[in-house]
Short mmCIF file of C-alpha atoms in Angstrom, two decimals:
data_model
loop_
_atom_site.label_atom_id
_atom_site.label_comp_id
_atom_site.label_asym_id
_atom_site.label_seq_id
_atom_site.Cartn_x
_atom_site.Cartn_y
_atom_site.Cartn_z
CA MET A 1436 0.00 0.00 0.00
CA PRO A 1437 1.57 3.32 -1.00
CA SER A 1438 1.91 5.93 1.72
CA PRO A 1439 -0.68 8.70 1.52
CA ASP A 1440 1.98 11.29 0.75
CA SER A 1441 5.11 11.06 -1.32
CA ALA A 1442 7.42 11.33 1.71
CA ALA A 1443 10.08 8.65 2.05
CA PRO A 1444 8.83 5.59 3.97
CA LYS A 1445 9.65 5.50 7.68
CA ARG A 1446 12.11 3.00 9.10
CA THR A 1447 11.76 1.04 12.33
CA PRO A 1448 14.67 0.88 14.80
CA LEU A 1449 15.37 -2.60 13.40
CA PHE A 1450 15.99 -1.52 9.81
CA ASP A 1451 19.76 -2.13 9.92
CA LEU A 1452 19.28 -5.53 11.53
CA HIS A 1453 16.80 -6.56 8.81
CA ARG A 1454 19.38 -5.64 6.18
CA GLU A 1455 22.04 -7.60 8.03
CA LEU A 1456 19.71 -10.63 8.17
CA GLY A 1457 19.23 -10.46 4.40
CA ALA A 1458 15.60 -9.33 4.41
CA LYS A 1459 13.84 -8.25 1.25
CA MET A 1460 12.32 -4.87 2.11
CA VAL A 1461 9.02 -3.43 0.82
CA GLU A 1462 6.94 -0.39 1.58
CA PHE A 1463 3.85 -1.09 3.67
CA GLY A 1464 1.56 1.43 5.34
CA GLY A 1465 4.16 4.18 4.93
CA TRP A 1466 6.99 2.08 6.38
CA GLU A 1467 9.92 0.23 4.88
CA MET A 1468 9.38 -3.28 6.23
CA PRO A 1469 10.85 -6.79 5.77
CA VAL A 1470 8.52 -8.87 3.57
CA GLN A 1471 10.67 -11.99 3.93
CA TYR A 1472 14.09 -13.23 5.04
CA SER A 1473 14.61 -16.92 4.17
CA GLY A 1474 11.27 -17.33 2.34
CA ILE A 1475 7.57 -17.01 3.13
CA LEU A 1476 6.85 -20.76 3.18
CA GLU A 1477 9.77 -21.54 5.47
CA GLU A 1478 8.94 -18.66 7.83
CA HIS A 1479 5.28 -19.67 7.90
CA LYS A 1480 6.25 -23.23 8.81
CA ALA A 1481 8.59 -22.02 11.56
CA VAL A 1482 5.69 -20.20 13.24
CA ARG A 1483 3.25 -23.12 12.87
CA GLU A 1484 5.74 -25.70 14.14
CA ARG A 1485 8.35 -23.86 16.23
CA VAL A 1486 8.74 -20.11 16.74
CA GLY A 1487 9.24 -16.95 14.70
CA VAL A 1488 9.94 -13.33 15.53
CA PHE A 1489 8.42 -10.39 13.64
CA ASP A 1490 9.25 -6.69 13.76
CA VAL A 1491 5.86 -4.98 13.83
CA SER A 1492 7.10 -1.63 15.06
CA HIS A 1493 5.17 0.00 12.22
CA MET A 1494 1.95 -0.48 14.22
CA GLY A 1495 0.66 2.73 15.82
CA GLU A 1496 0.34 3.18 19.60
CA PHE A 1497 -1.83 5.82 21.28
CA GLU A 1498 -2.03 6.56 24.99
CA ILE A 1499 -5.47 7.51 26.26
CA ALA A 1500 -5.50 8.77 29.84
CA GLY A 1501 -7.39 10.98 32.26
CA SER A 1502 -10.48 10.74 34.45
CA GLY A 1503 -12.76 10.60 31.39
CA ALA A 1504 -10.75 7.97 29.48
CA THR A 1505 -13.10 5.04 30.10
CA ALA A 1506 -16.24 6.99 29.16
CA TYR A 1507 -14.44 8.33 26.08
CA LEU A 1508 -13.45 4.86 24.84
CA GLN A 1509 -16.94 3.51 25.58
CA ARG A 1510 -18.25 6.19 23.22
CA LEU A 1511 -15.51 5.78 20.57
CA THR A 1512 -15.26 1.97 20.33
CA PRO A 1513 -17.93 -0.75 20.03
CA ASN A 1514 -16.49 -3.32 22.46
CA ASP A 1515 -17.24 -2.94 26.19
CA VAL A 1516 -14.31 -1.22 27.87
CA GLY A 1517 -16.29 -1.32 31.13
CA LYS A 1518 -15.78 -5.09 31.20
CA LEU A 1519 -12.08 -4.88 30.38
CA ALA A 1520 -10.05 -5.55 33.55
CA GLU A 1521 -6.69 -3.90 34.20
CA GLY A 1522 -3.92 -6.01 32.72
CA HIS A 1523 -6.19 -7.22 29.92
CA ALA A 1524 -6.62 -6.26 26.28
CA HIS A 1525 -9.40 -6.72 23.77
CA TYR A 1526 -10.00 -6.47 20.05
CA SER A 1527 -12.12 -3.50 19.02
CA ALA A 1528 -12.50 -0.82 16.37
CA PHE A 1529 -13.16 2.77 15.48
CA LEU A 1530 -16.41 2.94 13.51
CA THR A 1531 -17.87 5.68 11.34
CA GLU A 1532 -21.40 6.99 11.97
CA ARG A 1533 -22.36 4.56 9.16
CA GLY A 1534 -21.13 1.68 11.32
CA THR A 1535 -18.20 0.90 9.02
CA PHE A 1536 -14.57 0.43 9.99
CA VAL A 1537 -12.32 3.46 10.39
CA ASP A 1538 -9.86 0.87 11.70
CA ASP A 1539 -9.64 -2.30 13.77
CA LEU A 1540 -7.45 -2.10 16.85
CA LEU A 1541 -6.44 -3.48 20.25
CA VAL A 1542 -7.32 -1.75 23.53
CA TYR A 1543 -4.97 -2.42 26.46
CA ARG A 1544 -6.21 -1.35 29.92
CA ARG A 1545 -3.11 -0.44 31.92
CA GLY A 1546 -4.94 1.30 34.78
CA ALA A 1547 -8.40 2.49 35.79
CA ASP A 1548 -8.10 5.45 33.39
CA ASP A 1549 -4.97 4.55 31.48
CA TYR A 1550 -5.17 2.80 28.11
CA MET A 1551 -2.98 1.96 25.14
CA LEU A 1552 -4.53 1.57 21.69
CA VAL A 1553 -2.68 -0.32 18.96
CA VAL A 1554 -3.76 0.61 15.44
CA ASN A 1555 -2.77 -0.28 11.87
CA ALA A 1556 0.34 1.44 10.51
CA GLY A 1557 -1.30 2.83 7.38
CA ASN A 1558 -4.19 4.23 9.43
CA THR A 1559 -2.18 5.81 12.24
CA PRO A 1560 -2.45 9.45 11.05
CA LYS A 1561 -6.16 9.03 10.20
CA ASP A 1562 -6.91 7.31 13.52
CA PHE A 1563 -5.03 9.92 15.53
CA ALA A 1564 -7.01 12.71 13.87
CA TRP A 1565 -10.22 10.73 14.45
CA ALA A 1566 -9.49 10.16 18.14
CA SER A 1567 -8.17 13.69 18.75
CA SER A 1568 -11.15 15.41 17.18
CA ARG A 1569 -13.52 13.51 19.49
CA VAL A 1570 -11.68 14.22 22.75
CA GLU A 1571 -13.94 15.13 25.65
CA GLY A 1572 -13.15 16.79 28.99
CA GLY A 1573 -10.63 15.03 31.20
CA VAL A 1574 -9.09 12.95 28.39
CA SER A 1575 -5.68 13.17 26.77
CA VAL A 1576 -4.77 11.34 23.58
CA ALA A 1577 -1.09 11.00 22.64
CA ASN A 1578 0.48 9.35 19.60
CA LYS A 1579 3.42 7.30 20.96
CA THR A 1580 4.17 5.39 17.75
CA ASP A 1581 7.71 6.75 17.41
CA GLU A 1582 8.50 5.98 21.05
CA VAL A 1583 7.45 2.33 20.91
CA ALA A 1584 9.05 -0.63 19.15
CA LEU A 1585 7.09 -3.87 18.87
CA LEU A 1586 8.37 -7.42 18.48
CA SER A 1587 5.98 -10.32 18.02
CA VAL A 1588 7.16 -13.80 19.06
CA GLN A 1589 4.78 -16.43 17.69
CA GLY A 1590 4.55 -20.20 17.58
CA PRO A 1591 4.18 -23.26 19.86
CA ARG A 1592 7.71 -22.69 21.26
CA ALA A 1593 7.15 -18.96 21.90
CA GLY A 1594 6.51 -19.63 25.61
CA ASP A 1595 9.78 -21.56 25.96
CA LEU A 1596 11.64 -18.63 24.44
CA LEU A 1597 9.90 -16.04 26.62
CA ASN A 1598 10.73 -18.09 29.72
CA ARG A 1599 14.39 -17.62 28.85
CA ALA A 1600 14.03 -14.01 27.77
CA ALA A 1601 11.90 -12.48 30.52
CA ALA A 1602 13.03 -11.87 34.09
CA GLU A 1603 9.44 -12.13 35.36
CA PRO A 1604 7.10 -15.05 34.60
CA VAL A 1605 4.98 -14.36 31.52
CA THR A 1606 3.89 -17.82 30.37
CA ASP A 1607 1.19 -17.83 33.05
CA LEU A 1608 -0.46 -14.93 31.19
CA LYS A 1609 -3.89 -15.77 29.79
CA TYR A 1610 -4.67 -15.05 26.14
CA TYR A 1611 -5.18 -11.29 25.72
CA SER A 1612 -3.64 -10.33 29.07
CA PHE A 1613 -0.34 -8.57 29.72
CA ARG A 1614 2.13 -7.35 32.32
CA MET A 1615 5.27 -5.27 32.62
CA ALA A 1616 8.41 -7.39 32.49
CA ARG A 1617 12.11 -7.06 31.72
CA VAL A 1618 13.07 -8.81 28.50
CA PHE A 1619 16.82 -9.38 28.36
CA GLY A 1620 16.99 -6.66 31.00
CA GLU A 1621 14.96 -4.14 29.03
CA PRO A 1622 11.67 -2.81 30.43
CA ALA A 1623 8.76 -3.96 28.28
CA LEU A 1624 5.04 -4.58 28.18
CA VAL A 1625 4.51 -8.24 27.29
CA SER A 1626 1.08 -9.43 26.13
CA ARG A 1627 -0.15 -12.85 25.09
CA THR A 1628 -1.47 -11.72 21.74
CA GLY A 1629 -0.72 -12.12 18.06
CA TYR A 1630 -1.93 -12.19 14.49
CA THR A 1631 -0.97 -15.72 13.45
CA GLY A 1632 -3.43 -18.17 15.00
CA GLU A 1633 -0.65 -19.58 17.20
CA ASP A 1634 0.28 -19.08 20.83
CA GLY A 1635 2.47 -16.01 21.04
CA PHE A 1636 3.59 -12.86 22.75
CA GLU A 1637 3.95 -9.25 21.74
CA ILE A 1638 6.72 -7.21 23.34
CA TYR A 1639 6.35 -3.41 23.43
CA LEU A 1640 9.61 -1.72 24.29
CA GLN A 1641 11.86 1.33 23.88
CA PRO A 1642 13.09 1.73 20.29
CA ALA A 1643 16.73 1.92 21.43
CA ALA A 1644 16.42 -1.51 23.08
CA ALA A 1645 14.78 -3.24 20.11
CA PRO A 1646 17.88 -4.30 18.11
CA LYS A 1647 19.52 -5.88 21.15
CA VAL A 1648 16.33 -7.69 22.16
CA MET A 1649 15.69 -9.03 18.65
CA ARG A 1650 19.30 -10.25 18.40
CA ARG A 1651 19.07 -11.98 21.76
CA LEU A 1652 15.72 -13.58 20.84
CA LEU A 1653 17.30 -14.98 17.66
CA GLU A 1654 20.33 -16.27 19.63
CA GLU A 1655 18.36 -17.79 22.49
CA GLY A 1656 15.80 -19.19 20.06
CA ARG A 1657 18.34 -20.88 17.79
CA GLY A 1658 17.99 -24.22 19.56
CA LEU A 1659 14.20 -23.94 19.24
CA GLY A 1660 14.46 -23.43 15.48
CA ILE A 1661 13.54 -19.75 15.47
CA LEU A 1662 13.41 -17.74 12.24
CA PRO A 1663 13.01 -14.01 11.69
CA CYS A 1664 9.72 -13.62 9.83
CA GLY A 1665 8.43 -10.91 7.52
CA LEU A 1666 5.11 -9.42 6.47
CA GLY A 1667 4.67 -12.10 3.80
CA ALA A 1668 4.39 -14.91 6.36
CA ARG A 1669 2.38 -12.63 8.67
CA ASP A 1670 -0.20 -12.34 5.89
CA THR A 1671 -0.46 -16.07 5.12
CA LEU A 1672 -0.59 -16.90 8.85
CA ARG A 1673 -3.35 -14.41 9.63
CA LEU A 1674 -5.37 -15.46 6.59
CA GLU A 1675 -5.30 -19.15 7.59
CA ALA A 1676 -6.56 -18.04 11.03
CA LYS A 1677 -9.20 -15.85 9.31
CA MET A 1678 -8.05 -12.66 10.96
CA ALA A 1679 -9.18 -9.59 9.02
CA LEU A 1680 -6.65 -7.30 7.35
CA TYR A 1681 -7.62 -3.64 7.18
CA GLY A 1682 -7.54 -2.35 3.61
CA ASN A 1683 -8.23 -5.86 2.28
CA ASP A 1684 -11.13 -7.46 4.16
CA ILE A 1685 -12.45 -4.47 6.08
CA ASP A 1686 -12.50 -0.74 5.38
CA GLU A 1687 -14.86 2.23 5.55
CA THR A 1688 -17.45 0.40 3.42
CA VAL A 1689 -17.71 -2.72 5.61
CA THR A 1690 -19.59 -3.12 8.92
CA PRO A 1691 -18.76 -5.60 11.71
CA TRP A 1692 -21.94 -7.57 10.90
CA GLU A 1693 -20.74 -7.97 7.30
CA ALA A 1694 -17.19 -8.86 8.38
CA ASP A 1695 -18.35 -11.66 10.73
CA LEU A 1696 -16.95 -9.55 13.59
CA GLY A 1697 -20.28 -9.00 15.34
CA TRP A 1698 -18.79 -10.34 18.58
CA VAL A 1699 -16.78 -7.12 18.86
CA VAL A 1700 -19.99 -5.05 19.00
CA LYS A 1701 -21.72 -4.82 22.39
CA MET A 1702 -25.06 -3.21 21.53
CA GLN A 1703 -26.28 -3.45 25.17
CA LYS A 1704 -23.44 -1.39 26.67
CA GLY A 1705 -24.93 2.00 25.73
CA ASP A 1706 -24.37 4.45 22.92
CA PHE A 1707 -21.21 4.50 20.79
CA VAL A 1708 -20.23 5.94 17.42
CA GLY A 1709 -21.83 3.84 14.69
CA ARG A 1710 -24.40 2.15 16.97
CA ASP A 1711 -27.51 3.59 15.29
CA ALA A 1712 -26.37 2.53 11.83
CA LEU A 1713 -25.53 -0.97 13.09
CA ALA A 1714 -28.96 -1.27 14.74
CA ARG A 1715 -30.59 -0.23 11.46
CA GLN A 1716 -28.54 -2.69 9.41
CA LYS A 1717 -29.34 -5.54 11.79
CA GLU A 1718 -33.04 -4.65 11.52
CA ALA A 1719 -33.00 -4.34 7.72
CA GLY A 1720 -30.83 -7.41 7.17
CA VAL A 1721 -27.11 -7.67 6.48
CA PRO A 1722 -26.69 -7.54 2.69
CA ARG A 1723 -23.33 -9.35 2.42
CA LYS A 1724 -21.00 -11.49 4.48
CA LEU A 1725 -17.26 -12.07 4.65
CA VAL A 1726 -16.69 -15.79 4.10
CA GLY A 1727 -13.80 -18.16 3.61
CA PHE A 1728 -13.49 -20.06 0.34
CA GLU A 1729 -11.42 -22.68 -1.42
CA MET A 1730 -10.91 -23.05 -5.14
CA ILE A 1731 -12.59 -25.88 -7.05
CA ASP A 1732 -10.84 -24.97 -10.30
CA ARG A 1733 -7.14 -24.26 -10.46
CA GLY A 1734 -5.87 -20.79 -9.69
CA ILE A 1735 -5.30 -18.32 -6.87
CA ALA A 1736 -8.08 -15.75 -6.41
CA ARG A 1737 -6.51 -12.55 -5.09
CA HIS A 1738 -7.63 -9.28 -3.50
CA GLY A 1739 -9.93 -7.28 -5.74
CA TYR A 1740 -10.89 -10.06 -8.17
CA PRO A 1741 -14.65 -9.98 -8.98
CA ALA A 1742 -16.88 -12.84 -7.80
CA GLN A 1743 -20.15 -13.94 -9.40
CA THR A 1744 -22.79 -15.78 -7.40
CA ALA A 1745 -26.32 -16.98 -8.07
CA HIS A 1746 -27.48 -13.96 -6.03
CA GLY A 1747 -25.34 -11.21 -7.53
CA ALA A 1748 -21.81 -9.89 -7.52
CA GLY A 1749 -19.25 -10.19 -4.76
CA ILE A 1750 -15.57 -9.45 -4.37
CA ILE A 1751 -12.45 -11.32 -3.26
CA THR A 1752 -10.92 -9.46 -0.30
CA SER A 1753 -7.91 -11.70 0.39
CA GLY A 1754 -6.44 -14.68 -1.38
CA THR A 1755 -3.23 -16.64 -1.31
CA HIS A 1756 -1.67 -20.06 -1.42
CA SER A 1757 -2.11 -21.57 2.07
CA PRO A 1758 1.28 -22.94 3.12
CA THR A 1759 -0.27 -25.19 5.79
CA LEU A 1760 -3.02 -26.64 3.57
CA GLY A 1761 -0.96 -26.56 0.37
CA LYS A 1762 -3.82 -25.09 -1.67
CA PRO A 1763 -5.34 -21.73 -2.53
CA ILE A 1764 -7.63 -20.14 0.07
CA GLY A 1765 -9.22 -16.74 0.47
CA LEU A 1766 -11.87 -14.47 1.90
CA ALA A 1767 -14.69 -12.90 -0.08
CA LEU A 1768 -17.57 -10.53 0.55
CA LEU A 1769 -20.58 -12.30 -0.98
CA PRO A 1770 -24.32 -11.52 -1.04
CA THR A 1771 -25.75 -13.02 2.17
CA ALA A 1772 -28.03 -15.36 0.20
CA ALA A 1773 -24.93 -16.82 -1.50
CA SER A 1774 -22.74 -17.03 1.61
CA ALA A 1775 -23.70 -20.36 3.19
CA VAL A 1776 -21.00 -23.00 3.66
CA GLY A 1777 -20.99 -25.19 0.57
CA ALA A 1778 -22.32 -22.49 -1.78
CA GLU A 1779 -20.41 -22.34 -5.04
CA PHE A 1780 -19.48 -19.21 -6.97
CA GLU A 1781 -17.13 -18.07 -9.71
CA VAL A 1782 -14.09 -15.87 -9.53
CA ASP A 1783 -12.85 -13.81 -12.47
CA ILE A 1784 -9.13 -14.63 -12.43
CA ARG A 1785 -7.71 -12.15 -14.92
CA GLY A 1786 -10.45 -12.89 -17.44
CA ARG A 1787 -10.89 -16.61 -16.74
CA LEU A 1788 -13.86 -17.79 -14.65
CA ALA A 1789 -12.81 -20.28 -11.97
CA ALA A 1790 -15.17 -22.11 -9.60
CA ALA A 1791 -14.82 -21.69 -5.82
CA ARG A 1792 -16.73 -22.92 -2.77
CA VAL A 1793 -17.59 -21.33 0.60
CA VAL A 1794 -15.95 -23.33 3.41
CA PRO A 1795 -16.01 -23.19 7.24
CA THR A 1796 -13.41 -20.97 8.86
CA PRO A 1797 -10.84 -20.60 10.28
CA PHE A 1798 -8.87 -22.53 7.68
CA TYR A 1799 -6.41 -23.45 10.40
CA LYS A 1800 -6.96 -23.89 14.14
CA ARG A 1801 -4.01 -24.68 16.35
CA PRO A 1802 -4.03 -27.89 18.37
CA LYS A 1803 -5.31 -27.37 21.95
CA GLU A 1804 -2.08 -28.54 23.54
CA ALA A 1805 1.29 -27.64 22.07
CA PRO A 1806 3.13 -30.86 21.16
CA ALA A 1807 5.59 -31.82 23.90
CA VAL B 1257 25.20 -17.27 -13.77
CA ASN B 1258 23.18 -16.72 -17.00
CA PRO B 1259 24.18 -19.56 -19.38
CA GLU B 1260 25.91 -18.50 -22.59
CA ASN B 1261 23.90 -20.85 -24.83
CA LEU B 1262 20.55 -19.15 -24.03
CA ARG B 1263 18.86 -16.02 -25.35
CA TYR B 1264 17.03 -13.65 -22.99
CA THR B 1265 14.18 -11.14 -22.85
CA ARG B 1266 13.86 -7.93 -20.84
CA SER B 1267 10.83 -9.57 -19.16
CA HIS B 1268 13.21 -12.23 -17.77
CA GLU B 1269 12.39 -15.28 -19.88
CA TRP B 1270 15.07 -17.38 -21.56
CA ILE B 1271 14.95 -19.56 -24.69
CA ARG B 1272 17.25 -22.26 -26.01
CA ILE B 1273 16.76 -22.94 -29.73
CA GLU B 1274 17.90 -26.33 -31.05
CA GLY B 1275 16.84 -27.65 -34.43
CA GLY B 1276 13.73 -25.48 -34.70
CA THR B 1277 12.55 -26.21 -31.17
CA GLY B 1278 12.69 -23.47 -28.55
CA THR B 1279 12.69 -24.40 -24.86
CA ILE B 1280 11.44 -21.53 -22.70
CA GLY B 1281 11.72 -20.75 -19.01
CA ILE B 1282 12.26 -17.90 -16.57
CA THR B 1283 15.66 -16.73 -15.41
CA GLU B 1284 17.43 -17.15 -12.11
CA HIS B 1285 16.87 -13.44 -11.52
CA ALA B 1286 13.11 -13.81 -12.13
CA GLN B 1287 12.69 -16.74 -9.73
CA LYS B 1288 14.66 -14.91 -7.07
CA GLU B 1289 12.56 -11.78 -7.40
CA LEU B 1290 9.31 -13.75 -7.27
CA GLY B 1291 10.21 -15.86 -4.26
CA GLU B 1292 8.74 -19.32 -3.70
CA ILE B 1293 6.63 -20.22 -6.72
CA VAL B 1294 3.39 -21.97 -5.79
CA TYR B 1295 1.36 -21.92 -8.98
CA LEU B 1296 1.91 -22.02 -12.74
CA GLU B 1297 -0.66 -21.44 -15.42
CA LEU B 1298 0.64 -22.76 -18.73
CA PRO B 1299 -1.02 -23.16 -22.16
CA GLU B 1300 -2.29 -26.29 -23.89
CA VAL B 1301 -0.17 -27.98 -26.51
CA GLY B 1302 -1.14 -26.62 -29.95
CA ARG B 1303 -1.56 -22.97 -28.96
CA VAL B 1304 0.10 -20.59 -31.41
CA TYR B 1305 1.72 -17.39 -30.23
CA GLY B 1306 3.31 -14.33 -31.78
CA ALA B 1307 6.55 -13.03 -30.28
CA GLU B 1308 6.00 -11.28 -26.94
CA ASP B 1309 2.46 -12.69 -26.51
CA GLU B 1310 1.48 -13.66 -22.97
CA PHE B 1311 1.50 -17.45 -22.62
CA GLY B 1312 0.77 -17.92 -18.95
CA THR B 1313 1.36 -16.76 -15.41
CA VAL B 1314 3.66 -17.67 -12.59
CA GLU B 1315 2.58 -16.98 -9.01
CA SER B 1316 4.48 -16.84 -5.78
CA VAL B 1317 2.76 -16.54 -2.40
CA LYS B 1318 2.75 -12.76 -2.76
CA ALA B 1319 2.69 -11.95 -6.45
CA VAL B 1320 1.43 -12.82 -9.92
CA SER B 1321 3.69 -12.34 -12.93
CA GLU B 1322 2.85 -12.76 -16.62
CA LEU B 1323 4.95 -14.92 -18.91
CA PHE B 1324 5.78 -13.81 -22.47
CA VAL B 1325 7.01 -15.96 -25.37
CA PRO B 1326 10.36 -14.71 -26.66
CA VAL B 1327 9.65 -15.84 -30.25
CA SER B 1328 6.58 -16.75 -32.28
CA GLY B 1329 5.68 -20.41 -32.51
CA GLU B 1330 3.38 -23.28 -31.63
CA VAL B 1331 3.44 -24.96 -28.22
CA ILE B 1332 4.55 -28.58 -28.63
CA GLU B 1333 5.23 -29.55 -25.01
CA VAL B 1334 4.40 -28.29 -21.51
CA ASN B 1335 6.48 -29.17 -18.45
CA GLN B 1336 3.82 -30.97 -16.41
CA ARG B 1337 6.30 -31.71 -13.65
CA ALA B 1338 6.74 -27.96 -13.12
CA VAL B 1339 2.95 -27.52 -13.03
CA ALA B 1340 2.71 -30.24 -10.37
CA GLU B 1341 5.77 -29.07 -8.38
CA PRO B 1342 6.30 -25.38 -9.12
CA GLY B 1343 9.17 -25.29 -6.62
CA ILE B 1344 11.47 -26.84 -9.24
CA VAL B 1345 11.32 -23.53 -11.13
CA ASN B 1346 12.97 -21.93 -8.08
CA ASP B 1347 15.45 -24.77 -7.66
CA ASP B 1348 16.53 -25.12 -11.29
CA PRO B 1349 15.12 -22.33 -13.50
CA PHE B 1350 17.52 -22.99 -16.40
CA GLY B 1351 17.16 -26.80 -16.24
CA ASP B 1352 14.37 -29.00 -14.83
CA GLY B 1353 12.29 -25.88 -14.22
CA TRP B 1354 11.76 -25.11 -17.93
CA LEU B 1355 8.13 -24.22 -18.80
CA ILE B 1356 7.19 -24.89 -22.43
CA LYS B 1357 8.69 -25.97 -25.76
CA VAL B 1358 7.63 -24.29 -28.98
CA LYS B 1359 8.13 -25.09 -32.63
CA VAL B 1360 9.80 -21.85 -33.68
CA SER B 1361 8.02 -20.37 -36.70
CA SER B 1362 10.39 -17.55 -37.64
CA ASP B 1363 14.18 -17.53 -37.29
CA GLY B 1364 14.19 -13.75 -37.36
CA ASP B 1365 12.60 -13.35 -33.92
CA ALA B 1366 15.59 -14.68 -32.03
CA GLU B 1367 17.88 -12.00 -33.45
CA LYS B 1368 16.20 -9.35 -31.31
CA LEU B 1369 16.78 -11.27 -28.07
CA LEU B 1370 19.58 -10.53 -25.63
CA SER B 1371 22.74 -12.56 -25.34
CA ALA B 1372 23.82 -13.72 -21.87
CA GLU B 1373 26.27 -10.83 -21.73
CA GLN B 1374 23.64 -8.27 -22.76
CA TYR B 1375 21.09 -9.67 -20.30
CA THR B 1376 23.59 -9.57 -17.42
CA ALA B 1377 24.36 -5.95 -18.30
CA TYR B 1378 20.62 -5.22 -18.46
CA LEU B 1379 20.15 -6.65 -14.93
CA LYS B 1380 22.95 -4.43 -13.63
CA GLU B 1381 21.29 -1.42 -15.22
CA GLU B 1382 17.89 -2.35 -13.74
CA GLU B 1383 19.42 -2.74 -10.30
CA LYS B 1384 20.87 0.79 -10.51
CA HIS B 1385 17.41 2.24 -11.13
CA ALA B 1386 15.71 0.17 -8.44
#
């Protein structure tokens, strides 16, 4: 995705290390990021079977604080911040008045009135303007993106690596909870979160500490079979887990009902931006749904390819070769009447019509217990 | 790294012409740029192409790239092993990873193609502008 202006892409504090590790760099969301090191398939496999480390310092971080912070976030986001305990995080969004996605994001509750929001890189300026323009009394909103580096350690062996890396215990953390810990001596916020469908941890830390910590993770993880992983593997991993990618699967034209993300919306909690439109859409009927599909005919259906169903047109929002399944998979927005599991439709692959079928998702679900 | 006995295109295909038959593939540079190849779309035997026509696509996890025939001709063989195991195009782009064979219809076409030396120089030039 090109950056909104023609300014040179930003670099994370790990740029030099990526070069040293032989990464292929691409521009993404206004940042110069590693797309792959050894290869997408190999990196994908490392995360599914062992452990991988990603630099995701391009993500945006906002601090929301002050006596009105909780009320402010209740109004600005559709998930129920009132039910979010300190030390826990949840998935949420900014919605337009039309109930569509300004962005999807994570909300971390650090204290009674102290929050961190983690937003998509390409949306950071837009989100910051959105949040700032809606500030109420007793709330401060600060963009801390340039003061925070973020490493994501993902895979069944991620816990083993964090046990070696962190001075405090972190493997007792429940999914979507976090605590402050020292990682190789560096102060960090460690959360049990990720975007891969595997067990994993995200480590928020000072930019100056990031190169040392990533180096040490790679050293300590060598015996576990760790690989540095790029955005290419991050995309195939998240797609197999059916996690939405902003700009592909969701954007300012798509509502949470349509995106199969209705669980994020807590209609009973009180008013929030977008609520009225979502109530109206639920009443009127949701016209289209985001579904997973597999190909019946040969070919890879990719983002933006048109779909034709018995009930009208749809669109492919994401599509790739699934490294775990060894076949093409994807997500599509299809008319609701054509979105049931088993329904067949056609994809226009560069002028050739290829048959596809709606399948249950996620495409990949990790085993309950990590293999010993 | 680019074999002397092949001719090259600026779109990174190669051709080896022997006794009227041209064997076509993509170059080492092309496979490296694409990354791990997971899907090939190749024509049926019998298709006739003019020089520089698109004859198929090669896809890696991230990207789709069109394939162009270096010379005009009729497809007489398709590498089915490459279709079944596209990874061999990464492993051996100038050998087992060949894509199609054509019966070359005009000798003149090949004259316009690059020699190994010219193609190597072209890659250097491209790199400078990247």
